[in-house]
C-alpha positions as a Markdown table, in Angstrom:
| # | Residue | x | y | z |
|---|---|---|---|---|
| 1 | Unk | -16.5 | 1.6 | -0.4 |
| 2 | Unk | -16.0 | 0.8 | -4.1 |
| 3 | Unk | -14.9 | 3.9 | -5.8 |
| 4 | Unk | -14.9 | 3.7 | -10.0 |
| 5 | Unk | -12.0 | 6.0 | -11.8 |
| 6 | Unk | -12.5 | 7.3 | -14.9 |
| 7 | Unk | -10.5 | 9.9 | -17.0 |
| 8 | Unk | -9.9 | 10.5 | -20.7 |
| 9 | Unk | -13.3 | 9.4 | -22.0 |
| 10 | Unk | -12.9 | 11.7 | -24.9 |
| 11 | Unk | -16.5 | 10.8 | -25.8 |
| 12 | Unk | -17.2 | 7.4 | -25.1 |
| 13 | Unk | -19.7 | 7.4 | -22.8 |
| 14 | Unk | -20.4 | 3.3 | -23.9 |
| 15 | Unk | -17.4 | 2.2 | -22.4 |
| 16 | Unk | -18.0 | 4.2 | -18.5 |
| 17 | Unk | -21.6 | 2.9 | -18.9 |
| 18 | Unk | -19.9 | -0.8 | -18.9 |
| 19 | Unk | -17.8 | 0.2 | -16.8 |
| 20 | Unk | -20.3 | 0.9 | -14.0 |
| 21 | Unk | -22.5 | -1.9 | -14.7 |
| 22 | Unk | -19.2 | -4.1 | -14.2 |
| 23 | Unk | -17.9 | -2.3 | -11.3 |
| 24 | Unk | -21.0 | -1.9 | -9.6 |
| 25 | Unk | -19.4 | 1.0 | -7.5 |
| 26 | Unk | -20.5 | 3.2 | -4.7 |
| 27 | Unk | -19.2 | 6.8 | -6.1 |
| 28 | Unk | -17.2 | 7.8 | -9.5 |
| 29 | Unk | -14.6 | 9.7 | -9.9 |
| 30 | Unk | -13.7 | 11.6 | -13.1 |
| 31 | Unk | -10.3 | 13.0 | -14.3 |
| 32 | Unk | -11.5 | 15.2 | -17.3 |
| 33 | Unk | -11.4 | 14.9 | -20.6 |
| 34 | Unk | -14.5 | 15.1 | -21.1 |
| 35 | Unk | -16.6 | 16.3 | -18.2 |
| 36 | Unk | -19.6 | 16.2 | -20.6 |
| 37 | Unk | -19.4 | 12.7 | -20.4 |
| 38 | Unk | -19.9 | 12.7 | -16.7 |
| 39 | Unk | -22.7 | 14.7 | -17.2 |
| 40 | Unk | -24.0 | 12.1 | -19.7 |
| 41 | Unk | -22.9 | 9.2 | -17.0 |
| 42 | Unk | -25.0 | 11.2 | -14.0 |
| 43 | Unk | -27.7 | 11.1 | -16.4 |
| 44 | Unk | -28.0 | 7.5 | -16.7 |
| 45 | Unk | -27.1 | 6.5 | -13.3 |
| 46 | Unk | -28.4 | 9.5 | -11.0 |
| 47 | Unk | -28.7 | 7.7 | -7.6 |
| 48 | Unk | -24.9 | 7.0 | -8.1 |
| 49 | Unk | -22.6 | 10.1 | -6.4 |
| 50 | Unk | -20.5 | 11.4 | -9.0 |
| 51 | Unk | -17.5 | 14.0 | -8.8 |
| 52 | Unk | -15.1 | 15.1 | -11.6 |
| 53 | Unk | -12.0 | 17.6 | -12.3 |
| 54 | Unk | -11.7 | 19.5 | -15.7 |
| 55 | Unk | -9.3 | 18.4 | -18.3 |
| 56 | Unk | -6.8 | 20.1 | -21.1 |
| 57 | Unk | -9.6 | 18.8 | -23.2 |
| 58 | Unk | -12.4 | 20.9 | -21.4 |
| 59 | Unk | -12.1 | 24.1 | -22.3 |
| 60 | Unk | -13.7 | 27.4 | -20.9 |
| 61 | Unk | -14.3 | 25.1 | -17.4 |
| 62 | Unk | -14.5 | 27.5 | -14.2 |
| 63 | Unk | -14.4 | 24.1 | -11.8 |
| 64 | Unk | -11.2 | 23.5 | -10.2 |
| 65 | Unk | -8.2 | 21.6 | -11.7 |
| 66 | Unk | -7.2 | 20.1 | -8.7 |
| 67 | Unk | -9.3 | 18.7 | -5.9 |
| 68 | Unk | -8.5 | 17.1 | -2.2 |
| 69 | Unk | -11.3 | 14.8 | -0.9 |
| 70 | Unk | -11.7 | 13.4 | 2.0 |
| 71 | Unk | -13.9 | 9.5 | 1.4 |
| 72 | Unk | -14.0 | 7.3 | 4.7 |
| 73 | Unk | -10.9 | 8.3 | 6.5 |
| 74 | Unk | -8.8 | 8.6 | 3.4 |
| 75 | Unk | -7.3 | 11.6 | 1.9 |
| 76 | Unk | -7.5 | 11.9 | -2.0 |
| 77 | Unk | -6.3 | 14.4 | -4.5 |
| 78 | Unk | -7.3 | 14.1 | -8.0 |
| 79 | Unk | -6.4 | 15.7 | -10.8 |
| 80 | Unk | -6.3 | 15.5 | -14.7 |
| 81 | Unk | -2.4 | 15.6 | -14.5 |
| 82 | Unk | -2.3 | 18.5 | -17.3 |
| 83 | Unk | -1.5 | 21.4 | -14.9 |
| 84 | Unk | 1.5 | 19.7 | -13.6 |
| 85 | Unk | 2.5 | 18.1 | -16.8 |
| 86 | Unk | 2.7 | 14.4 | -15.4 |
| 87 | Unk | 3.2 | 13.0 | -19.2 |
| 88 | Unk | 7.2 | 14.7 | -18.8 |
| 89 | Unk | 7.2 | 13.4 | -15.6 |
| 90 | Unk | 4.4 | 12.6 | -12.4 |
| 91 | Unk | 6.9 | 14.3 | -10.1 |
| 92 | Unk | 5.3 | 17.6 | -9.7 |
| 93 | Unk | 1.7 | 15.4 | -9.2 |
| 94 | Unk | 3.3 | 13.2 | -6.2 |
| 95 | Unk | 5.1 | 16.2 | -4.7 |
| 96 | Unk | 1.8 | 18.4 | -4.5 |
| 97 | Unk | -0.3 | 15.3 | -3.2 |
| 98 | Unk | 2.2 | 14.4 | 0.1 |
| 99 | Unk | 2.7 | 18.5 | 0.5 |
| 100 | Unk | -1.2 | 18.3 | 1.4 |
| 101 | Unk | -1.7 | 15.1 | 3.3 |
| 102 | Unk | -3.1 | 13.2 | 0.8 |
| 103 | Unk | -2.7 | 8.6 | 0.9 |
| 104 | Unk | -3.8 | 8.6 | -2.7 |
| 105 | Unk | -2.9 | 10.8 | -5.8 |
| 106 | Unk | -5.3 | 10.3 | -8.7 |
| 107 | Unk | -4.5 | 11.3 | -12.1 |
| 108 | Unk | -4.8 | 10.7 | -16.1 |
| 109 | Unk | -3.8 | 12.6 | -19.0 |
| 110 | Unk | -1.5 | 10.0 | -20.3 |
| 111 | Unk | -3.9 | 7.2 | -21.1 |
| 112 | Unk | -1.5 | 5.0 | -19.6 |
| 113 | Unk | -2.6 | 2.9 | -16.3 |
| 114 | Unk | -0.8 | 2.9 | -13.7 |
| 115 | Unk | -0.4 | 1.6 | -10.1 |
| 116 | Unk | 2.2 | 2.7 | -7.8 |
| 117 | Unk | 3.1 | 2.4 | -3.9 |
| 118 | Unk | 5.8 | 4.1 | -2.5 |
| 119 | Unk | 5.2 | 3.5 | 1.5 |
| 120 | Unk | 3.6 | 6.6 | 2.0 |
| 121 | Unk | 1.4 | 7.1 | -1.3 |
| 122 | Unk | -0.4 | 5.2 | -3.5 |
| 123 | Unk | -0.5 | 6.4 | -6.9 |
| 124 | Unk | -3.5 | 5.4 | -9.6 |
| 125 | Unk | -3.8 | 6.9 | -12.9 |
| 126 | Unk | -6.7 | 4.7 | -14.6 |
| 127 | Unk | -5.9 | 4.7 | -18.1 |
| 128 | Unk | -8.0 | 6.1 | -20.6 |
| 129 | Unk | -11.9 | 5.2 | -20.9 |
| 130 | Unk | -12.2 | 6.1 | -24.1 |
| 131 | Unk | -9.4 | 4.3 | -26.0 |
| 132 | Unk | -11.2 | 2.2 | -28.6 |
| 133 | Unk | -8.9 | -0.7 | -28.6 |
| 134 | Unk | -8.2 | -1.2 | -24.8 |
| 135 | Unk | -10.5 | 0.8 | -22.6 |
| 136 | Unk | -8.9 | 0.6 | -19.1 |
| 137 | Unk | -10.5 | 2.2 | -15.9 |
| 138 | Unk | -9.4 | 2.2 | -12.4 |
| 139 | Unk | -11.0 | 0.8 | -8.5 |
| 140 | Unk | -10.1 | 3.1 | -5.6 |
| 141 | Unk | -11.1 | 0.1 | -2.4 |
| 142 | Unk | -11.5 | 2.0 | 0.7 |
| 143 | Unk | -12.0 | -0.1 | 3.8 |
| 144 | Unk | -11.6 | 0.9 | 7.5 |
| 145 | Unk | -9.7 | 3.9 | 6.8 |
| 146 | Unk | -7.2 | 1.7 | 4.5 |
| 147 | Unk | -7.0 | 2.2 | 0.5 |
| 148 | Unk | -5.8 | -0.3 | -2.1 |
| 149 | Unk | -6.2 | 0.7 | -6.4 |
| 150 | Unk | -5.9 | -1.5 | -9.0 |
| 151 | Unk | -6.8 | -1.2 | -13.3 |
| 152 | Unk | -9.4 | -3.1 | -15.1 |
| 153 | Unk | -9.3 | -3.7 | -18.6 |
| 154 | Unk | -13.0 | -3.1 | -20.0 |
């Protein structure tokens, strides 16, 4: 299962378009900011399962800030990164995601990509979508249980 991360599209619904038609994924995931882009995205891909968490950019959103999900055997949390300020520190993120089980911790808010593996986590924040200069996005590989993340430059 091919799994496309988004977050911080801030608008730029051109570059997750490209990015799907590169990817060619089986589900997206989006890290806020801003879920009406993933409304925008559902509408031009709606066979494709799509899923998303609200932002600091996504105001007056009653859907939850933090989500755990369960795709093919692997436990994912996902969250902007806002609510536990991971551009001071990704601490508070990667402490919350190993206190409920999770393999993978998925976050964004600091447009920065990033790939980490500590043994017992593996840690993706995609990057931000919507930068104009270097769009980045992330692929979440899930295969027999086992997961692997990497960035893509768009």
């Amino acid at each position: 299962m091919t799994i496309l991360v988004l977050s911080d599209s801030h608008g730029n619904v051109g570059n997750m378009i490209r990015a799907v038609e590169q990817v060619q994924p089986d589900r997206v995931l989006h890290l806020g900011d801003c879920q009406r882009d993933l409304t925008a995205l559902e509408g031009e891909f709606p066979a494709l399962p799509m899923e998303g968490v609200p932002g600091n950019c996504d105001w007056g959103s009653c859907d939850q800030p933090e989500r755990l999900l369960e795709m093919g055997g692997v436990r994912i949390f996902m969250l902007h990164g806002h609510t536990r300020n991971v551009k001071s520190s990704p601490m508070s993120a990667l402490y919350a995601a190993k206190e409920y089980g999770a393999q993978v911790l998925l976050f964004g808010h600091t447009h920065v990509p990033l790939v980490d593996n500590d043994g017992t986590l593996l840690t993706l924040n995609p990057g931000a979508a919507g930068d104009r200069l270097h769009p980045t996005c992330g692929i979440l590989t899930i295969d027999n249980g086992h997961a692997d993340v990497r960035t893509l430059a768009l």
